[in-house]
Amino acid sequence: MISIVGNGAIGNLLALKCSQKQLPYQLIVRSKAPDSIVCHEQDHVTTLAPSFVSTNALGYTSVDTHSKISPQTVDTHSGCDLLILPLKSYQIVDALKQLKPVISDKVSIVLLHNGMGPHESIQSILPDNPTIIATTSYGAYKPKIDQLNVTGIGRTQAGWLNNDNTNAKAEHIFDILLPPCQWHNNITQILWQKLAVNAVINPLTAMYDIPNGDLLRAEFAEHITTLCEEIARVMNALGMATTKAHLIERCMQVASLTATNFSSMCQDIRLGRRTEIDDINGYVVKQAKRLKIATPFSQHLYENIKKKEAL
Ligand code: PAF
């Protein structure tokens, strides 16, 4: 059984993929969920009728009448069960703590979120579960609670948190869900590269309220260079080989490939929602402080977004 936590766009995209590949799945949600989700993917429209299990039911406090599957299905001890958490980074720790009582240590966990930090917490919350850390560039958004628009086929990069604790069946299932999936022995370096892109594109687009492609304009070159210089210094101090020029190139590539998109942080600020800044620029600044490296512009952006969040 594949259990997908949350009812967000990537969660619904995974549900669609499970349904297309005829893999059994359920969505684990906090609040009342729609009966069906209409998915638009290129010219196809598919209506999903997923099984929803409320987190209340999982916590055994009260059973949501909408739940069709018993909580025990999260833990079938088959050795290839997957629990995927395509959530906001700040929701991960609470979700894991809430689910911990019903997850056997045979269940493989997949963390799929922007930013870094939660992967450090999972080691203390669920130390024995094989854990995949992944990042994907698949695009999807939800214009309505019961509608999913798939905007682009992406690629996925994944790796095991602990290479001595893996599960080949889980790896195979994850490969099928978000292909092409490239596996890495050292996922930390990949996560830092993604973090660098997020730490540049997200706060700048949120601060100036612009689509990603606007960052290609000359007026942003100095901001981008300063940020990439700070991040490259932290990465180098952590033993990762990268350069300011390489990070700039990667950021420009992503800004160009996603030119018309508004970044997740820009959208969060527009909608008055909490952002993932703590696990993006906040994480860079935290690591820099520990390593005694000055990152004044990252700190400035962090504070600026925190102020915007509080408005
Ligand atoms: O958070 C996002 O919006 C995306 O990860 C990225 C890469 C910045 C593109 O919009």
Coordinates of C-alpha atoms and ligand atoms in Angstrom, one line a residue:
M1 CA 0.0 0.0 0.0
I2 CA 1.2 3.5 -0.9
S3 CA 0.1 6.0 1.7
I4 CA 0.4 9.7 0.6
V5 CA 0.2 12.3 3.3
G6 CA -1.7 15.5 2.6
N7 CA -4.0 16.6 -0.2
G8 CA -1.6 19.0 -2.0
A9 CA -0.7 19.2 -5.7
I10 CA 2.2 16.8 -5.6
G11 CA 0.3 14.4 -3.3
N12 CA -2.6 14.4 -5.8
L13 CA -0.2 13.9 -8.7
L14 CA 1.2 10.8 -6.9
A15 CA -2.3 9.6 -6.4
L16 CA -2.9 10.0 -10.1
K17 CA 0.3 8.1 -10.9
C18 CA -0.7 5.3 -8.5
S19 CA -4.1 5.0 -10.2
Q20 CA -2.5 5.0 -13.7
K21 CA 0.0 2.3 -12.7
Q22 CA -2.7 0.3 -10.8
L23 CA -0.9 0.5 -7.5
P24 CA -3.0 0.5 -4.3
Y25 CA -2.9 3.8 -2.5
Q26 CA -4.6 6.0 0.0
L27 CA -4.5 9.7 0.9
I28 CA -4.0 10.5 4.5
V29 CA -5.5 13.9 5.2
R30 CA -6.1 16.3 8.2
S31 CA -9.5 17.7 7.2
K32 CA -12.5 16.6 5.2
A33 CA -11.5 15.6 1.7
P34 CA -13.5 15.8 -1.5
D35 CA -15.2 12.7 -2.9
S36 CA -13.3 12.9 -6.1
I37 CA -10.4 14.8 -7.8
V38 CA -10.6 15.8 -11.5
C39 CA -7.1 15.6 -12.9
H40 CA -6.2 17.5 -16.1
E41 CA -3.0 16.2 -17.8
Q42 CA -2.2 17.4 -21.3
D43 CA -5.4 16.4 -23.2
H44 CA -6.5 13.8 -20.7
V45 CA -9.0 14.2 -17.9
T46 CA -9.1 11.5 -15.2
T47 CA -11.4 11.5 -12.3
L48 CA -9.9 9.9 -9.2
A49 CA -12.0 8.6 -6.3
P50 CA -9.2 8.0 -3.8
S51 CA -9.6 6.5 -0.4
F52 CA -9.1 9.1 2.2
V53 CA -8.0 8.3 5.8
S54 CA -8.2 11.2 8.3
T55 CA -5.2 11.7 10.6
N56 CA -7.8 11.7 13.4
A57 CA -8.6 8.1 12.5
L58 CA -4.9 7.4 12.5
G59 CA -4.6 9.0 15.9
Y60 CA -7.5 6.8 17.1
T61 CA -9.2 9.9 18.6
S62 CA -12.2 9.8 16.4
V63 CA -13.0 8.0 13.1
D64 CA -13.9 10.2 10.2
T65 CA -16.9 8.7 8.6
H66 CA -15.3 9.5 5.2
S67 CA -12.5 7.1 5.9
K68 CA -12.9 3.9 3.9
I69 CA -9.7 2.1 5.0
S70 CA -8.7 1.2 8.5
P71 CA -5.6 2.8 9.9
Q72 CA -3.8 -0.5 10.1
T73 CA -3.4 -0.4 6.3
V74 CA -0.5 2.0 6.8
D75 CA 1.3 -0.8 8.3
T76 CA 0.9 -4.1 6.5
H77 CA 4.4 -5.4 7.4
S78 CA 4.8 -6.4 3.7
G79 CA 8.2 -4.8 3.5
C80 CA 7.4 -2.7 0.5
D81 CA 4.9 -0.3 1.9
L82 CA 5.6 3.3 1.2
L83 CA 4.6 6.4 3.2
I84 CA 5.2 9.5 1.1
L85 CA 5.2 13.0 2.6
P86 CA 4.8 15.6 -0.1
L87 CA 4.2 18.3 2.4
K88 CA 5.5 21.8 3.2
S89 CA 8.9 21.4 5.0
Y90 CA 7.4 22.8 8.3
Q91 CA 4.7 20.2 8.4
I92 CA 6.9 17.2 8.2
V93 CA 8.0 16.8 11.8
D94 CA 4.5 17.1 13.2
A95 CA 3.1 14.7 10.6
L96 CA 5.8 12.1 11.4
K97 CA 5.2 12.4 15.1
Q98 CA 1.5 12.0 14.6
L99 CA 1.9 9.0 12.3
K100 CA 4.7 7.3 14.4
P101 CA 2.3 5.1 16.5
V102 CA 0.8 3.4 13.3
I103 CA 4.0 3.0 11.3
S104 CA 6.0 -0.2 11.6
D105 CA 9.7 0.1 11.1
K106 CA 9.3 -1.9 7.8
V107 CA 7.5 0.9 6.1
S108 CA 9.7 3.0 3.8
I109 CA 9.3 6.7 4.2
V110 CA 9.7 9.2 1.4
L111 CA 10.4 12.8 2.2
L112 CA 9.6 15.1 -0.8
H113 CA 9.8 18.8 0.1
N114 CA 11.6 22.0 -0.6
G115 CA 14.4 23.0 1.8
M116 CA 16.5 21.1 4.4
G117 CA 16.1 20.3 8.1
P118 CA 13.4 17.7 8.4
H119 CA 15.7 15.0 7.2
E120 CA 17.7 15.6 10.3
S121 CA 14.7 15.2 12.6
I122 CA 13.4 12.0 11.0
Q123 CA 16.5 10.2 12.4
S124 CA 15.3 10.8 15.9
I125 CA 11.6 10.3 15.3
L126 CA 11.7 7.1 13.1
P127 CA 15.3 6.0 13.4
D128 CA 14.7 2.4 12.0
N129 CA 12.6 3.1 8.9
P130 CA 14.3 3.0 5.5
T131 CA 14.0 6.6 4.3
I132 CA 14.2 8.0 0.8
I133 CA 14.9 11.7 0.4
A134 CA 13.8 13.0 -3.0
T135 CA 13.4 16.2 -5.0
T136 CA 11.3 16.4 -8.2
S137 CA 10.7 19.0 -10.8
Y138 CA 7.3 17.7 -11.8
G139 CA 4.8 20.6 -12.0
A140 CA 1.3 20.5 -10.8
Y141 CA -1.2 22.9 -9.1
K142 CA -4.6 22.8 -7.7
P143 CA -6.9 25.6 -8.8
K144 CA -9.6 24.1 -6.6
I145 CA -9.7 21.6 -3.8
D146 CA -11.1 18.9 -6.1
Q147 CA -9.1 19.7 -9.2
L148 CA -5.5 19.0 -10.2
N149 CA -3.7 20.5 -13.2
V150 CA -0.5 18.7 -14.2
T151 CA 1.7 21.3 -15.8
G152 CA 4.8 19.5 -16.7
I153 CA 6.7 16.3 -16.7
G154 CA 9.8 16.6 -14.7
R155 CA 12.6 14.5 -13.4
T156 CA 13.3 13.2 -9.9
Q157 CA 16.5 12.8 -7.9
A158 CA 16.5 10.5 -4.9
G159 CA 18.7 8.8 -2.5
W160 CA 18.6 6.9 0.8
L161 CA 19.1 8.8 4.0
N162 CA 21.2 5.8 5.2
N163 CA 22.7 3.6 2.6
D164 CA 22.9 0.7 5.0
N165 CA 19.1 0.8 5.5
T166 CA 17.4 0.6 2.1
N167 CA 14.5 -1.3 0.5
A168 CA 14.8 -2.4 -3.1
K169 CA 11.0 -2.9 -3.6
A170 CA 10.3 0.6 -2.3
E171 CA 13.0 2.0 -4.6
H172 CA 11.4 0.2 -7.5
I173 CA 7.9 1.6 -6.7
F174 CA 9.2 5.1 -6.3
D175 CA 11.0 4.8 -9.7
I176 CA 7.6 4.0 -11.3
L177 CA 5.8 6.9 -9.7
L178 CA 7.9 9.9 -10.7
P179 CA 10.2 8.8 -13.6
P180 CA 12.8 9.4 -14.7
C181 CA 14.3 8.9 -11.2
Q182 CA 18.0 9.2 -10.8
W183 CA 19.4 7.6 -7.7
H184 CA 22.4 9.1 -5.8
N185 CA 24.6 7.6 -3.1
N186 CA 25.2 11.0 -1.7
I187 CA 21.8 12.7 -1.8
T188 CA 23.0 15.6 0.5
Q189 CA 25.0 17.2 -2.3
I190 CA 21.9 17.1 -4.6
L191 CA 19.7 18.5 -1.9
W192 CA 22.2 21.4 -1.4
Q193 CA 22.1 22.1 -5.1
K194 CA 18.4 22.3 -5.0
L195 CA 18.5 24.3 -1.8
A196 CA 20.8 26.8 -3.6
V197 CA 18.2 27.2 -6.4
N198 CA 15.4 27.6 -3.9
A199 CA 17.4 30.0 -1.7
V200 CA 17.9 32.3 -4.7
I201 CA 14.6 32.0 -6.7
N202 CA 12.1 31.8 -3.8
P203 CA 13.0 34.8 -1.6
L204 CA 13.8 37.1 -4.6
T205 CA 10.6 36.4 -6.4
A206 CA 8.6 36.6 -3.2
M207 CA 10.3 39.9 -2.2
Y208 CA 9.7 41.6 -5.6
D209 CA 6.4 39.7 -6.3
I210 CA 7.6 38.6 -9.8
P211 CA 7.5 35.4 -11.9
N212 CA 10.7 33.3 -11.9
G213 CA 11.7 34.4 -15.4
D214 CA 12.0 38.1 -14.3
L215 CA 15.2 37.1 -12.4
L216 CA 16.9 36.8 -15.8
R217 CA 16.8 40.6 -16.0
A218 CA 20.2 42.4 -15.5
E219 CA 19.0 44.3 -12.5
F220 CA 18.9 41.0 -10.4
A221 CA 22.4 39.8 -11.4
E222 CA 24.1 41.4 -8.4
H223 CA 21.6 39.9 -5.9
I224 CA 22.0 36.4 -7.5
T225 CA 25.8 36.6 -7.6
T226 CA 26.0 37.6 -3.9
L227 CA 23.6 34.8 -2.8
C228 CA 25.4 32.2 -4.9
E229 CA 28.8 33.3 -3.5
E230 CA 27.5 33.0 0.1
I231 CA 25.9 29.6 -0.6
A232 CA 29.0 28.2 -2.5
R233 CA 31.2 29.2 0.5
V234 CA 29.0 27.2 2.9
M235 CA 28.8 24.2 0.6
N236 CA 32.6 24.2 0.2
A237 CA 33.1 24.4 4.0
L238 CA 30.8 21.4 4.2
G239 CA 33.1 19.5 1.8
M240 CA 31.0 19.8 -1.3
A241 CA 32.6 20.7 -4.6
T242 CA 30.8 23.6 -6.2
T243 CA 31.5 27.2 -7.4
K244 CA 29.6 30.4 -7.4
A245 CA 29.5 30.3 -11.3
H246 CA 28.0 26.8 -11.3
L247 CA 25.2 27.8 -8.8
I248 CA 24.5 30.9 -10.9
E249 CA 24.2 28.9 -14.0
R250 CA 21.8 26.4 -12.4
C251 CA 19.6 29.2 -11.0
M252 CA 19.4 30.9 -14.4
Q253 CA 18.6 27.6 -16.0
V254 CA 15.7 26.9 -13.6
A255 CA 14.5 30.5 -13.8
S256 CA 14.4 30.2 -17.6
L257 CA 12.7 26.7 -17.6
T258 CA 10.0 28.0 -15.2
A259 CA 9.9 31.6 -16.5
T260 CA 6.2 32.1 -16.3
N261 CA 5.7 30.3 -12.9
F262 CA 5.4 32.1 -9.7
S263 CA 7.6 30.3 -7.2
S264 CA 6.0 28.5 -4.2
M265 CA 7.3 31.2 -1.8
C266 CA 5.9 34.0 -4.0
Q267 CA 2.5 32.3 -4.0
D268 CA 2.7 31.7 -0.2
I269 CA 3.3 35.4 0.5
R270 CA 0.5 36.4 -1.9
L271 CA -1.9 34.1 -0.2
G272 CA -0.9 35.2 3.3
R273 CA 0.4 31.7 4.1
R274 CA 3.5 30.6 6.0
T275 CA 6.5 30.1 3.7
E276 CA 9.3 27.5 3.8
I277 CA 12.0 30.2 4.4
D278 CA 13.1 28.6 7.7
D279 CA 14.2 25.4 5.9
I280 CA 15.6 27.3 2.9
N281 CA 17.6 30.5 3.6
G282 CA 17.1 29.9 7.3
Y283 CA 18.9 26.6 6.9
V284 CA 21.8 28.2 4.9
V285 CA 22.2 30.9 7.6
K286 CA 22.1 28.3 10.4
Q287 CA 24.8 26.2 8.8
A288 CA 26.9 29.3 8.0
K289 CA 26.7 30.5 11.6
R290 CA 27.9 27.1 12.8
L291 CA 30.8 27.2 10.4
K292 CA 31.5 30.9 11.2
I293 CA 30.9 32.0 7.6
A294 CA 29.3 35.4 7.0
T295 CA 26.1 35.3 4.9
P296 CA 24.7 38.8 5.3
F297 CA 22.5 38.8 2.2
S298 CA 20.9 35.5 2.9
Q299 CA 20.3 36.7 6.5
H300 CA 18.7 39.9 5.1
L301 CA 16.4 38.0 2.7
Y302 CA 15.5 35.6 5.6
E303 CA 14.5 38.6 7.8
N304 CA 12.6 40.3 5.0
I305 CA 10.5 37.2 4.2
K306 CA 9.8 36.7 7.9
K307 CA 8.5 40.3 8.1
K308 CA 6.3 39.7 5.0
E309 CA 5.0 36.5 6.5
A310 CA 3.9 38.4 9.7
L311 CA 1.9 41.0 7.8
Ligands
PAF1 O1 9.6 26.4 -4.9 C1 9.5 26.5 -6.1 O2 8.6 27.2 -6.7 C2 10.4 25.7 -7.0 O3 11.1 24.7 -6.2 C3 11.4 26.5 -7.9 C4 12.5 25.6 -8.3 C5 11.9 27.7 -7.2 C6 10.7 26.9 -9.2 O4 9.6 27.7 -9.0

